[in-house]
Short mmCIF file of C-alpha atoms and ligand atoms in Angstrom, two decimals:
data_model
loop_
_atom_site.label_atom_id
_atom_site.label_comp_id
_atom_site.label_asym_id
_atom_site.label_seq_id
_atom_site.Cartn_x
_atom_site.Cartn_y
_atom_site.Cartn_z
CA UNK A 1 0.41 14.64 -1.42
CA UNK A 2 2.88 11.94 -0.35
CA UNK A 3 2.11 8.78 1.59
CA UNK A 4 4.36 6.44 3.52
CA UNK A 5 2.43 3.29 4.35
CA UNK A 6 3.91 0.73 6.74
CA UNK A 7 2.78 -2.78 5.82
CA UNK A 8 3.56 -4.89 8.87
CA UNK A 9 2.26 -8.06 7.18
CA UNK A 10 2.09 -10.94 9.71
CA UNK A 11 4.60 -9.43 12.11
CA UNK A 12 4.52 -8.04 15.65
CA UNK A 13 2.71 -8.93 18.84
CA UNK A 14 0.93 -6.41 21.02
CA UNK A 15 4.09 -5.55 22.97
CA UNK A 16 6.00 -4.90 19.72
CA UNK A 17 3.22 -2.65 18.44
CA UNK A 18 3.19 -0.74 21.72
CA UNK A 19 6.97 -0.27 21.63
CA UNK A 20 6.82 0.77 17.97
CA UNK A 21 4.14 3.38 18.61
CA UNK A 22 5.91 4.74 21.69
CA UNK A 23 9.10 5.31 19.70
CA UNK A 24 7.22 6.67 16.70
CA UNK A 25 5.08 9.09 18.65
CA UNK A 26 8.00 10.39 20.70
CA UNK A 27 9.39 11.98 17.51
CA UNK A 28 6.56 12.06 14.96
CA UNK A 29 5.17 15.44 14.02
CA UNK A 30 2.61 15.62 11.20
CA UNK A 31 3.77 17.50 8.11
CA UNK A 32 1.34 19.04 5.62
CA UNK A 33 1.11 16.92 2.51
CA UNK A 34 2.67 13.78 4.00
CA UNK A 35 0.35 10.99 5.12
CA UNK A 36 1.72 8.43 7.57
CA UNK A 37 -0.23 5.18 7.77
CA UNK A 38 0.36 1.83 9.45
CA UNK A 39 -1.25 -1.41 8.28
CA UNK A 40 -1.00 -3.82 11.24
CA UNK A 41 -2.34 -7.38 11.34
CA UNK A 42 -6.05 -7.46 12.28
CA UNK A 43 -5.70 -8.12 16.05
CA UNK A 44 -3.38 -5.13 16.40
CA UNK A 45 -5.61 -2.65 14.55
CA UNK A 46 -7.52 -1.56 17.71
CA UNK A 47 -4.25 -1.45 19.66
CA UNK A 48 -2.47 0.75 17.13
CA UNK A 49 -5.58 2.87 16.51
CA UNK A 50 -5.88 3.65 20.19
CA UNK A 51 -2.17 4.45 20.54
CA UNK A 52 -1.96 6.77 17.51
CA UNK A 53 -5.32 8.49 18.10
CA UNK A 54 -4.93 12.25 17.74
CA UNK A 55 -1.39 12.01 16.33
CA UNK A 56 -2.32 12.26 12.66
CA UNK A 57 -1.02 8.74 11.94
CA UNK A 58 -3.61 6.72 10.02
CA UNK A 59 -4.34 3.02 10.32
CA UNK A 60 -5.05 0.74 7.35
CA UNK A 61 -6.19 -2.85 7.10
CA UNK A 62 -4.09 -5.24 5.02
CA UNK A 63 -7.21 -6.74 3.46
CA UNK A 64 -10.94 -6.99 4.10
CA UNK A 65 -13.90 -8.88 2.67
CA UNK A 66 -16.31 -7.52 0.06
CA UNK A 67 -19.47 -8.73 1.80
CA UNK A 68 -20.95 -6.59 4.56
CA UNK A 69 -21.57 -9.51 6.93
CA UNK A 70 -22.55 -13.15 7.10
CA UNK A 71 -21.21 -16.68 7.02
CA UNK A 72 -17.60 -15.99 5.95
CA UNK A 73 -15.56 -17.72 8.62
CA UNK A 74 -12.19 -16.14 9.18
CA UNK A 75 -13.03 -12.95 7.31
CA UNK A 76 -13.29 -9.30 8.35
CA UNK A 77 -15.65 -6.83 6.71
CA UNK A 78 -14.85 -3.29 5.60
CA UNK A 79 -17.18 -1.98 8.31
CA UNK A 80 -15.33 -4.03 10.96
CA UNK A 81 -11.99 -2.65 9.79
CA UNK A 82 -13.39 0.86 9.97
CA UNK A 83 -15.00 0.22 13.34
CA UNK A 84 -11.59 -0.90 14.64
CA UNK A 85 -10.04 2.39 13.56
CA UNK A 86 -9.00 2.02 9.92
CA UNK A 87 -9.36 4.76 7.34
CA UNK A 88 -7.96 2.74 4.45
CA UNK A 89 -7.37 -0.81 3.25
CA UNK A 90 -4.69 -2.46 1.14
CA UNK A 91 -6.24 -4.54 -1.62
CA UNK A 92 -4.55 -6.98 -3.97
CA UNK A 93 -1.15 -7.12 -2.30
CA UNK A 94 0.94 -9.60 -4.28
CA UNK A 95 1.20 -11.89 -1.26
CA UNK A 96 -2.58 -12.11 -1.16
CA UNK A 97 -2.68 -12.71 -4.90
CA UNK A 98 -0.05 -15.46 -4.47
CA UNK A 99 -1.22 -17.19 -1.27
CA UNK A 100 -4.93 -16.36 -1.09
CA UNK A 101 -6.00 -16.54 -4.70
CA UNK A 102 -6.85 -12.86 -4.92
CA UNK A 103 -7.79 -11.98 -8.50
CA UNK A 104 -9.40 -9.11 -10.35
CA UNK A 105 -12.73 -10.91 -9.89
CA UNK A 106 -12.39 -10.82 -6.09
CA UNK A 107 -10.81 -7.38 -6.02
CA UNK A 108 -13.47 -5.49 -7.97
CA UNK A 109 -16.18 -5.99 -5.30
CA UNK A 110 -13.62 -5.26 -2.58
CA UNK A 111 -12.69 -1.91 -4.13
CA UNK A 112 -16.39 -1.03 -4.39
CA UNK A 113 -17.13 -2.19 -0.85
CA UNK A 114 -14.21 -0.24 0.62
CA UNK A 115 -15.26 2.96 -1.12
CA UNK A 116 -18.91 2.47 -0.15
CA UNK A 117 -17.81 2.09 3.46
CA UNK A 118 -15.63 5.21 3.32
CA UNK A 119 -12.34 3.31 3.56
CA UNK A 120 -9.71 4.43 1.08
CA UNK A 121 -8.68 1.47 -1.05
CA UNK A 122 -5.00 1.16 -1.96
CA UNK A 123 -4.91 -1.15 -4.95
CA UNK A 124 -1.59 -2.99 -5.23
CA UNK A 125 -0.39 -4.01 -8.68
CA UNK A 126 2.83 -5.47 -10.00
CA UNK A 127 4.43 -8.01 -12.29
CA UNK A 128 6.41 -11.14 -11.44
CA UNK A 129 9.98 -11.56 -12.60
CA UNK A 130 8.88 -14.07 -15.25
CA UNK A 131 6.36 -11.54 -16.58
CA UNK A 132 8.99 -8.77 -16.68
CA UNK A 133 11.49 -11.05 -18.41
CA UNK A 134 8.82 -11.94 -20.97
CA UNK A 135 8.20 -8.21 -21.61
CA UNK A 136 4.67 -8.50 -20.26
CA UNK A 137 4.93 -5.90 -17.48
CA UNK A 138 2.69 -3.21 -18.96
CA UNK A 139 0.10 -5.73 -20.19
CA UNK A 140 -0.07 -7.31 -16.71
CA UNK A 141 -0.52 -3.92 -15.09
CA UNK A 142 -3.17 -2.94 -17.62
CA UNK A 143 -5.12 -6.06 -16.67
CA UNK A 144 -4.76 -5.45 -12.94
CA UNK A 145 -5.83 -1.81 -13.24
CA UNK A 146 -8.75 -2.52 -15.57
CA UNK A 147 -11.16 -3.10 -12.68
CA UNK A 148 -11.03 0.65 -12.03
CA UNK A 149 -13.10 1.23 -15.17
CA UNK A 150 -15.93 -0.54 -13.32
CA UNK A 151 -15.06 1.00 -9.97
CA UNK A 152 -13.82 4.53 -10.67
CA UNK A 153 -13.96 5.34 -6.97
CA UNK A 154 -12.43 8.34 -5.27
CA UNK A 155 -10.38 8.71 -3.17
CA UNK A 156 -8.23 5.73 -4.09
CA UNK A 157 -4.49 5.09 -4.24
CA UNK A 158 -2.47 2.67 -6.33
CA UNK A 159 0.76 1.01 -5.23
CA UNK A 160 3.11 -0.32 -7.89
CA UNK A 161 5.00 -3.20 -6.36
CA UNK A 162 7.07 -5.36 -8.69
CA UNK A 163 6.74 -8.80 -7.10
CA UNK A 164 10.45 -9.51 -7.61
CA UNK A 165 11.35 -6.43 -5.53
CA UNK A 166 9.19 -7.24 -2.49
CA UNK A 167 11.20 -8.43 0.47
CA UNK A 168 14.14 -9.32 -1.76
CA UNK A 169 16.41 -6.33 -1.26
CA UNK A 170 16.26 -5.90 -5.03
CA UNK A 171 14.85 -2.45 -5.85
CA UNK A 172 13.51 -1.55 -9.27
CA UNK A 173 15.74 0.93 -11.08
CA UNK A 174 14.58 4.52 -11.32
CA UNK A 175 14.15 3.96 -15.08
CA UNK A 176 11.87 0.96 -14.46
CA UNK A 177 9.88 2.87 -11.84
CA UNK A 178 9.61 5.91 -14.13
CA UNK A 179 8.34 3.84 -17.06
CA UNK A 180 5.72 2.05 -15.00
CA UNK A 181 4.51 5.07 -13.04
CA UNK A 182 4.06 7.10 -16.24
CA UNK A 183 2.15 4.15 -17.71
CA UNK A 184 -0.09 3.84 -14.65
CA UNK A 185 -0.82 7.57 -14.70
CA UNK A 186 -1.94 7.30 -18.35
CA UNK A 187 -4.00 4.20 -17.66
CA UNK A 188 -5.75 5.90 -14.74
CA UNK A 189 -6.73 8.80 -16.98
CA UNK A 190 -8.13 6.39 -19.54
CA UNK A 191 -9.99 4.31 -16.95
CA UNK A 192 -11.21 7.04 -14.60
CA UNK A 193 -11.11 10.27 -16.57
CA UNK A 194 -9.99 13.50 -14.91
CA UNK A 195 -9.98 12.12 -11.32
CA UNK A 196 -7.30 9.66 -12.45
CA UNK A 197 -4.81 12.54 -12.39
CA UNK A 198 -5.30 12.94 -8.62
CA UNK A 199 -4.73 9.30 -7.65
CA UNK A 200 -1.52 8.91 -5.62
CA UNK A 201 0.73 6.22 -7.11
CA UNK A 202 3.11 4.73 -4.56
CA UNK A 203 6.15 2.55 -5.19
CA UNK A 204 6.78 -0.54 -3.08
CA UNK A 205 9.59 -3.07 -3.12
CA UNK A 206 12.59 -3.05 -0.77
CA UNK A 207 12.22 0.66 0.04
CA UNK A 208 14.72 1.77 2.69
CA UNK A 209 15.91 5.11 4.09
CA UNK A 210 18.94 4.68 1.81
CA UNK A 211 17.03 4.51 -1.49
CA UNK A 212 13.79 6.38 -0.77
CA UNK A 213 14.95 9.89 -1.69
CA UNK A 214 16.00 8.76 -5.18
CA UNK A 215 12.72 6.90 -5.69
CA UNK A 216 10.67 9.92 -4.64
CA UNK A 217 12.36 12.03 -7.34
CA UNK A 218 10.81 9.84 -10.04
CA UNK A 219 7.86 11.57 -11.73
CA UNK A 220 4.43 10.33 -10.53
CA UNK A 221 5.85 8.61 -7.42
CA UNK A 222 3.74 9.80 -4.49
CA UNK A 223 5.36 7.81 -1.71
CA UNK A 224 6.12 4.31 -0.60
CA UNK A 225 4.38 1.14 0.54
CA UNK A 226 7.00 -0.32 2.82
CA UNK A 227 7.30 -3.79 4.32
CA UNK A 228 10.56 -4.80 5.98
CA UNK A 229 11.91 -1.32 6.74
CA UNK A 230 8.60 -0.29 8.29
CA UNK A 231 8.99 -2.75 11.17
CA UNK A 232 11.69 -0.56 12.68
CA UNK A 233 10.25 2.71 14.03
CA UNK A 234 13.55 4.55 13.53
CA UNK A 235 13.59 3.58 9.85
CA UNK A 236 9.91 4.43 9.44
CA UNK A 237 10.50 7.85 11.01
CA UNK A 238 13.42 8.38 8.62
CA UNK A 239 11.21 7.47 5.65
CA UNK A 240 8.61 9.99 6.82
CA UNK A 241 11.30 12.62 7.20
CA UNK A 242 12.58 11.94 3.67
CA UNK A 243 9.04 12.20 2.31
CA UNK A 244 8.64 15.60 3.95
CA UNK A 245 11.76 17.11 2.27
C1 LIG B 1 5.34 -4.72 0.85
O1 LIG B 1 5.06 -5.44 1.77
O2 LIG B 1 4.42 -4.19 0.25
C2 LIG B 1 6.74 -4.49 0.51
C3 LIG B 1 7.02 -3.68 -0.46
O3 LIG B 1 7.69 -5.15 1.28
P1 LIG B 1 9.26 -4.79 1.34
O4 LIG B 1 9.38 -3.31 1.59
O5 LIG B 1 9.79 -5.62 2.47
O6 LIG B 1 9.86 -5.17 0.02
#
């Protein structure tokens, strides 16, 4: 199975989302084995969910809270995300780690809460440039993935996103992606046992229609988590087409 997940981050107003979905749905046809998902900002989740209903396109949240309800001003629960139309949730995106203090301690209960709610968690992992330069990449990833030993939930997906490749136009080389994806596959087997072999491992970091085909040829790469290029429906359609080849 391949997945192409559009992470809109904090972009688009309602009219942009409507225009995006109109263009997308005019050409989109579901293909067996290729999952298309859009992760809009919270206020646009019901808008996008309503527009893509019945098309096969899935909607993800970009984050959600571990607690089911209560006095958590500014937060959104897993149940709320699902109620608004989501079937999955991004967890641990590097921007949330960087700007919102997301850590393994906050992510473990989120992974459990998502799975308990029936939302597919997509756990994002990745090293900074300083960590790569210090040869710490695999150790960092091991630490980020370790929570799955305590939350061996299924289904789940992992997205490898080197922080230095996100939004920078600098893509990891196929050799770097190959090394890390093989490592993650082995780690998942160690942490989760046999189900670890089924976990889709996506690559994210400056994916475009120009580089996606090469990236998809790398062993253990099951698709892309895409930021910038996913804001343009023509590019997103092209990425879906490439994933279906
Ligand atoms: C992302 O947001 O997860 C991402 C990979 O962004 P970009 O494609 O813009 O690098």
